[in-house]
Short mmCIF file of C-alpha atoms in Angstrom, two decimals:
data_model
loop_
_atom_site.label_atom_id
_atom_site.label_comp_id
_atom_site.label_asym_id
_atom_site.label_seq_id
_atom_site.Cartn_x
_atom_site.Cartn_y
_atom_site.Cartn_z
CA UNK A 1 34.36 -1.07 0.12
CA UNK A 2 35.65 -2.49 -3.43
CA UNK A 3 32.80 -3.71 -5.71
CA UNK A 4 32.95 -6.43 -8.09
CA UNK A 5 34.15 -5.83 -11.51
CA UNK A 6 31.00 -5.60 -13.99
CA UNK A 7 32.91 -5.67 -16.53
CA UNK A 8 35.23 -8.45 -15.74
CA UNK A 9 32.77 -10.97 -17.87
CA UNK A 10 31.47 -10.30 -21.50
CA UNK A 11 28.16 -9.23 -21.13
CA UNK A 12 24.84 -10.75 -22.90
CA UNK A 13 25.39 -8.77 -26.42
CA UNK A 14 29.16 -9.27 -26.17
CA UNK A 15 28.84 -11.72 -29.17
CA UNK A 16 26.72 -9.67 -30.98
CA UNK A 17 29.17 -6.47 -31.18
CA UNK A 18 32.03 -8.96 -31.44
CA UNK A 19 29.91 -10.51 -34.27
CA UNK A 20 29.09 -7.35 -35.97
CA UNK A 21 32.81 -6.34 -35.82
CA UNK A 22 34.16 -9.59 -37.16
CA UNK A 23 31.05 -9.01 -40.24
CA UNK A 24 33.21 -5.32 -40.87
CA UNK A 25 36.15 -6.69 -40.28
CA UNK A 26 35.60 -8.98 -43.36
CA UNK A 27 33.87 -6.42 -45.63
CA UNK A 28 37.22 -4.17 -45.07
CA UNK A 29 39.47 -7.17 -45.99
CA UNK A 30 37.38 -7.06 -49.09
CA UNK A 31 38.02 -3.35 -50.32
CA UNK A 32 41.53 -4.72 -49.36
CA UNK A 33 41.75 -7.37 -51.74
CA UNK A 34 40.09 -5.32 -53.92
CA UNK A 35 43.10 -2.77 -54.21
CA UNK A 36 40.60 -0.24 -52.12
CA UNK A 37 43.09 0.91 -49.22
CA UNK A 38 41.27 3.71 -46.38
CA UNK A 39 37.64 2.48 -46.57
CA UNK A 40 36.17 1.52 -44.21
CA UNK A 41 32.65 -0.31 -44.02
CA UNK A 42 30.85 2.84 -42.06
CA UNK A 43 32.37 5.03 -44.93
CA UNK A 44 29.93 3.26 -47.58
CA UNK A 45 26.56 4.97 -46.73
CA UNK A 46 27.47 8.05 -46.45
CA UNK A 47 29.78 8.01 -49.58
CA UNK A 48 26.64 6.39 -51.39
CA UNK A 49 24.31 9.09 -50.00
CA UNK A 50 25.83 11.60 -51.08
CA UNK A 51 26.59 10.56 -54.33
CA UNK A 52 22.76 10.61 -55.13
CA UNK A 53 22.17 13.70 -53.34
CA UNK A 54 24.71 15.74 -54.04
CA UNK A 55 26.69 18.23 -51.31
CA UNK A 56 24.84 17.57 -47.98
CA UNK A 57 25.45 19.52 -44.63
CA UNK A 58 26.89 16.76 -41.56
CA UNK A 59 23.31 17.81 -40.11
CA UNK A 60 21.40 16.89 -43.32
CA UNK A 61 23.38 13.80 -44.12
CA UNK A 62 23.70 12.33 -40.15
CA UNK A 63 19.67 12.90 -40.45
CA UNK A 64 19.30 11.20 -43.86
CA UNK A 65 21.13 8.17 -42.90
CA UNK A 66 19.24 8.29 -39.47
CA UNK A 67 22.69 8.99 -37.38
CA UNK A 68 23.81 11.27 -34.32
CA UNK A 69 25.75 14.61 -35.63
CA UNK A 70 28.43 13.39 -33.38
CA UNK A 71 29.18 10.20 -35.13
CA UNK A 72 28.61 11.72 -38.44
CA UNK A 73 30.88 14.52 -38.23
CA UNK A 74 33.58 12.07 -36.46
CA UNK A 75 32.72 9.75 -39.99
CA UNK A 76 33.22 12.94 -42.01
CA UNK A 77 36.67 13.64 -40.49
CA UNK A 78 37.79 10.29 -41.02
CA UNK A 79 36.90 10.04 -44.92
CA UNK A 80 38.40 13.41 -45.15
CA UNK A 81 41.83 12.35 -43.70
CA UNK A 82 41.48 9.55 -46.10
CA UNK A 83 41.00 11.90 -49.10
CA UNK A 84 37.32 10.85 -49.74
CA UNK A 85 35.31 13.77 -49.21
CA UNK A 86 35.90 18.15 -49.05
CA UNK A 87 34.02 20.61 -48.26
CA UNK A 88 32.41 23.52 -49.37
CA UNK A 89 30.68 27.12 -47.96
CA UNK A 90 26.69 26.17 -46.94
CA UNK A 91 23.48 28.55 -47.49
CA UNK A 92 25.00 30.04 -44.51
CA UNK A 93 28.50 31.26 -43.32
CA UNK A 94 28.18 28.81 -39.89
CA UNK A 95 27.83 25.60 -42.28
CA UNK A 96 29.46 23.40 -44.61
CA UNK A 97 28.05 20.89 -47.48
CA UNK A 98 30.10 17.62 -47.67
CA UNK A 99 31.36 17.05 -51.01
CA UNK A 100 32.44 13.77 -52.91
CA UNK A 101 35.90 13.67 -54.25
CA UNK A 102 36.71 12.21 -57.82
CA UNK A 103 38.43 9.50 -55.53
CA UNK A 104 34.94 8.20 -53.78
CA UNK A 105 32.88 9.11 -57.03
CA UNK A 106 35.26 6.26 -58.45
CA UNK A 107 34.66 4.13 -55.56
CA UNK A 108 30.76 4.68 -55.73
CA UNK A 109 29.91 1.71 -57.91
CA UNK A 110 32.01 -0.87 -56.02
CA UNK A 111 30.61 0.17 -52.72
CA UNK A 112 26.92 0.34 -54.45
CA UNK A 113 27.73 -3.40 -55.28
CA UNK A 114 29.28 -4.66 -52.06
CA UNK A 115 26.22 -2.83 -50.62
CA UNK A 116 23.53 -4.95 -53.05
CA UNK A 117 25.73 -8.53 -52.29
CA UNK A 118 26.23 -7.84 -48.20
CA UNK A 119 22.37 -7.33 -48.44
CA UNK A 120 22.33 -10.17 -50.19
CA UNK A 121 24.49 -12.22 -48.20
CA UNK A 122 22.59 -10.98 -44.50
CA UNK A 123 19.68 -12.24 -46.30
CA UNK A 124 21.19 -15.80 -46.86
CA UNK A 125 22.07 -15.57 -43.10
CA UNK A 126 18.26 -14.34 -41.68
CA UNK A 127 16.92 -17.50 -43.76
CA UNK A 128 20.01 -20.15 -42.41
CA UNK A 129 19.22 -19.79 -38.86
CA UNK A 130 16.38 -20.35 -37.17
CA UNK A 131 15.63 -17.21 -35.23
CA UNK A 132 16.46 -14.38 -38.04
CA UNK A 133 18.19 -11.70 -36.61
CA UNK A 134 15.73 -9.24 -38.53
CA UNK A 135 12.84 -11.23 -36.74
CA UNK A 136 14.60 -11.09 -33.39
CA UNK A 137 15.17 -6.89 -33.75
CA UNK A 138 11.57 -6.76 -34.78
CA UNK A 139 10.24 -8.03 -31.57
CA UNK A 140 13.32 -5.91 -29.26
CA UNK A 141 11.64 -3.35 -30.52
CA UNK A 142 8.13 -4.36 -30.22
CA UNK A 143 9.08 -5.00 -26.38
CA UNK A 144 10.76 -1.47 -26.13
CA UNK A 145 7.90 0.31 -27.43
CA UNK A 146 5.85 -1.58 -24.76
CA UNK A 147 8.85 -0.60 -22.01
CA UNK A 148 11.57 1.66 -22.97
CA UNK A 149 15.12 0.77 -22.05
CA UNK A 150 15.60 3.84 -20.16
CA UNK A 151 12.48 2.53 -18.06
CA UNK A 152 13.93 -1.46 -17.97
CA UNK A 153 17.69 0.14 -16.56
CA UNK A 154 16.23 2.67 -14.06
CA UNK A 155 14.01 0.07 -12.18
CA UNK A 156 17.33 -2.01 -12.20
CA UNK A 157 19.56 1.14 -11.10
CA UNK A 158 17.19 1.43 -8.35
CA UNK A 159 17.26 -1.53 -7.02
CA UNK A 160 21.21 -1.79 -7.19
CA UNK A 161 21.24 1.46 -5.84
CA UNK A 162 19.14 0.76 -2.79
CA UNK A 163 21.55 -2.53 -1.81
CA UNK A 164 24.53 -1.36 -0.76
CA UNK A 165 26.34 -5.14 -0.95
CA UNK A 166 27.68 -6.09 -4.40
CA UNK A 167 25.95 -8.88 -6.16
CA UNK A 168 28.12 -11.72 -7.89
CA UNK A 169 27.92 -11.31 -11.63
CA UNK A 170 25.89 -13.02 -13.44
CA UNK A 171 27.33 -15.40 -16.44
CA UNK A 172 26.37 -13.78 -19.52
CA UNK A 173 24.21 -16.31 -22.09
CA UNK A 174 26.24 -16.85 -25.32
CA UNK A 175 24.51 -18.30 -28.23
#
């Protein structure tokens, strides 16, 4: 038996990521304009991070900027191909510390500054609409704290699980 495609329709965050991409997507178009070619929006915190700590281990910097190792290390790899950070030896033989190069430490006050005016300019958005987006996170995770999402999807899983006939999909709510 063939299933229904879950996919087929943009789900309820769809906007939201597309959102969110189309927000980075205009930020690189920036460094663009800006002469800045190989930067990338994600590359900015790190790059800034480290430039006020100094050499940082993937481990110590994914934790300082509250990140997975994973997607730090795949970060890392990516600024290195673009020339923006090396590396040197750790405290121990099995690590590495994540170094600036003078090509980011040149970068470091534009990206401090596009930082300080995108803040600026998410705070113009928060007060323009009339649900701020920092509000609405606030109480997401007010309501997961009450009922994690792990909880919320396995009572749905179950459910699914336990009906063997596909359901039509639903039509996701777009703002």
């Amino acid at each position: 038996m063939t299933s229904l495609d879950p996919t087929a329709l943009p789900g309820r965050w769809h906007a939201l990521h597309a959102l969110l991409a189309d927000m980075d997507s205009q930020i690189e178009s920036l460094y663009t304009e800006r002469g800045i070619e190989g930067v990338r929006p994600r590359f900015a915190y790190p790059l800034i991070r480290l430039a006020h700590t100094g050499p940082l281990t993937i481990r110590e910097l994914a934790d300082s900027l509250d990140r997975s190792h994973s997607a730090m290390s795949q970060t890392i790899s990516a600024m290195r191909r673009e020339g923006l950070v090396d590396s040197e030896p750790g405290p121990d033989a099995r690590t590495r510390r994540i170094t600036l190069t003078d090509r980011s430490r040149a970068l470091v006050p534009f990206l401090e500054a596009e930082w300080r005016a995108t803040e600026a300019a998410v705070a113009e958005l928060d007060d323009e609409v009339p649900h701020p987006l920092s509000a609405v996170v606030t109480e997401l995770q007010r309501a997961l704290a009450r009922r994690p999402m792990r909880d919320r999807i396995l009572s749905h899983l179950d459910e699914l699980l336990s009906d063997p006939a596909p359901s039509a999909p639903s039509t996701p709510t777009e703002p």
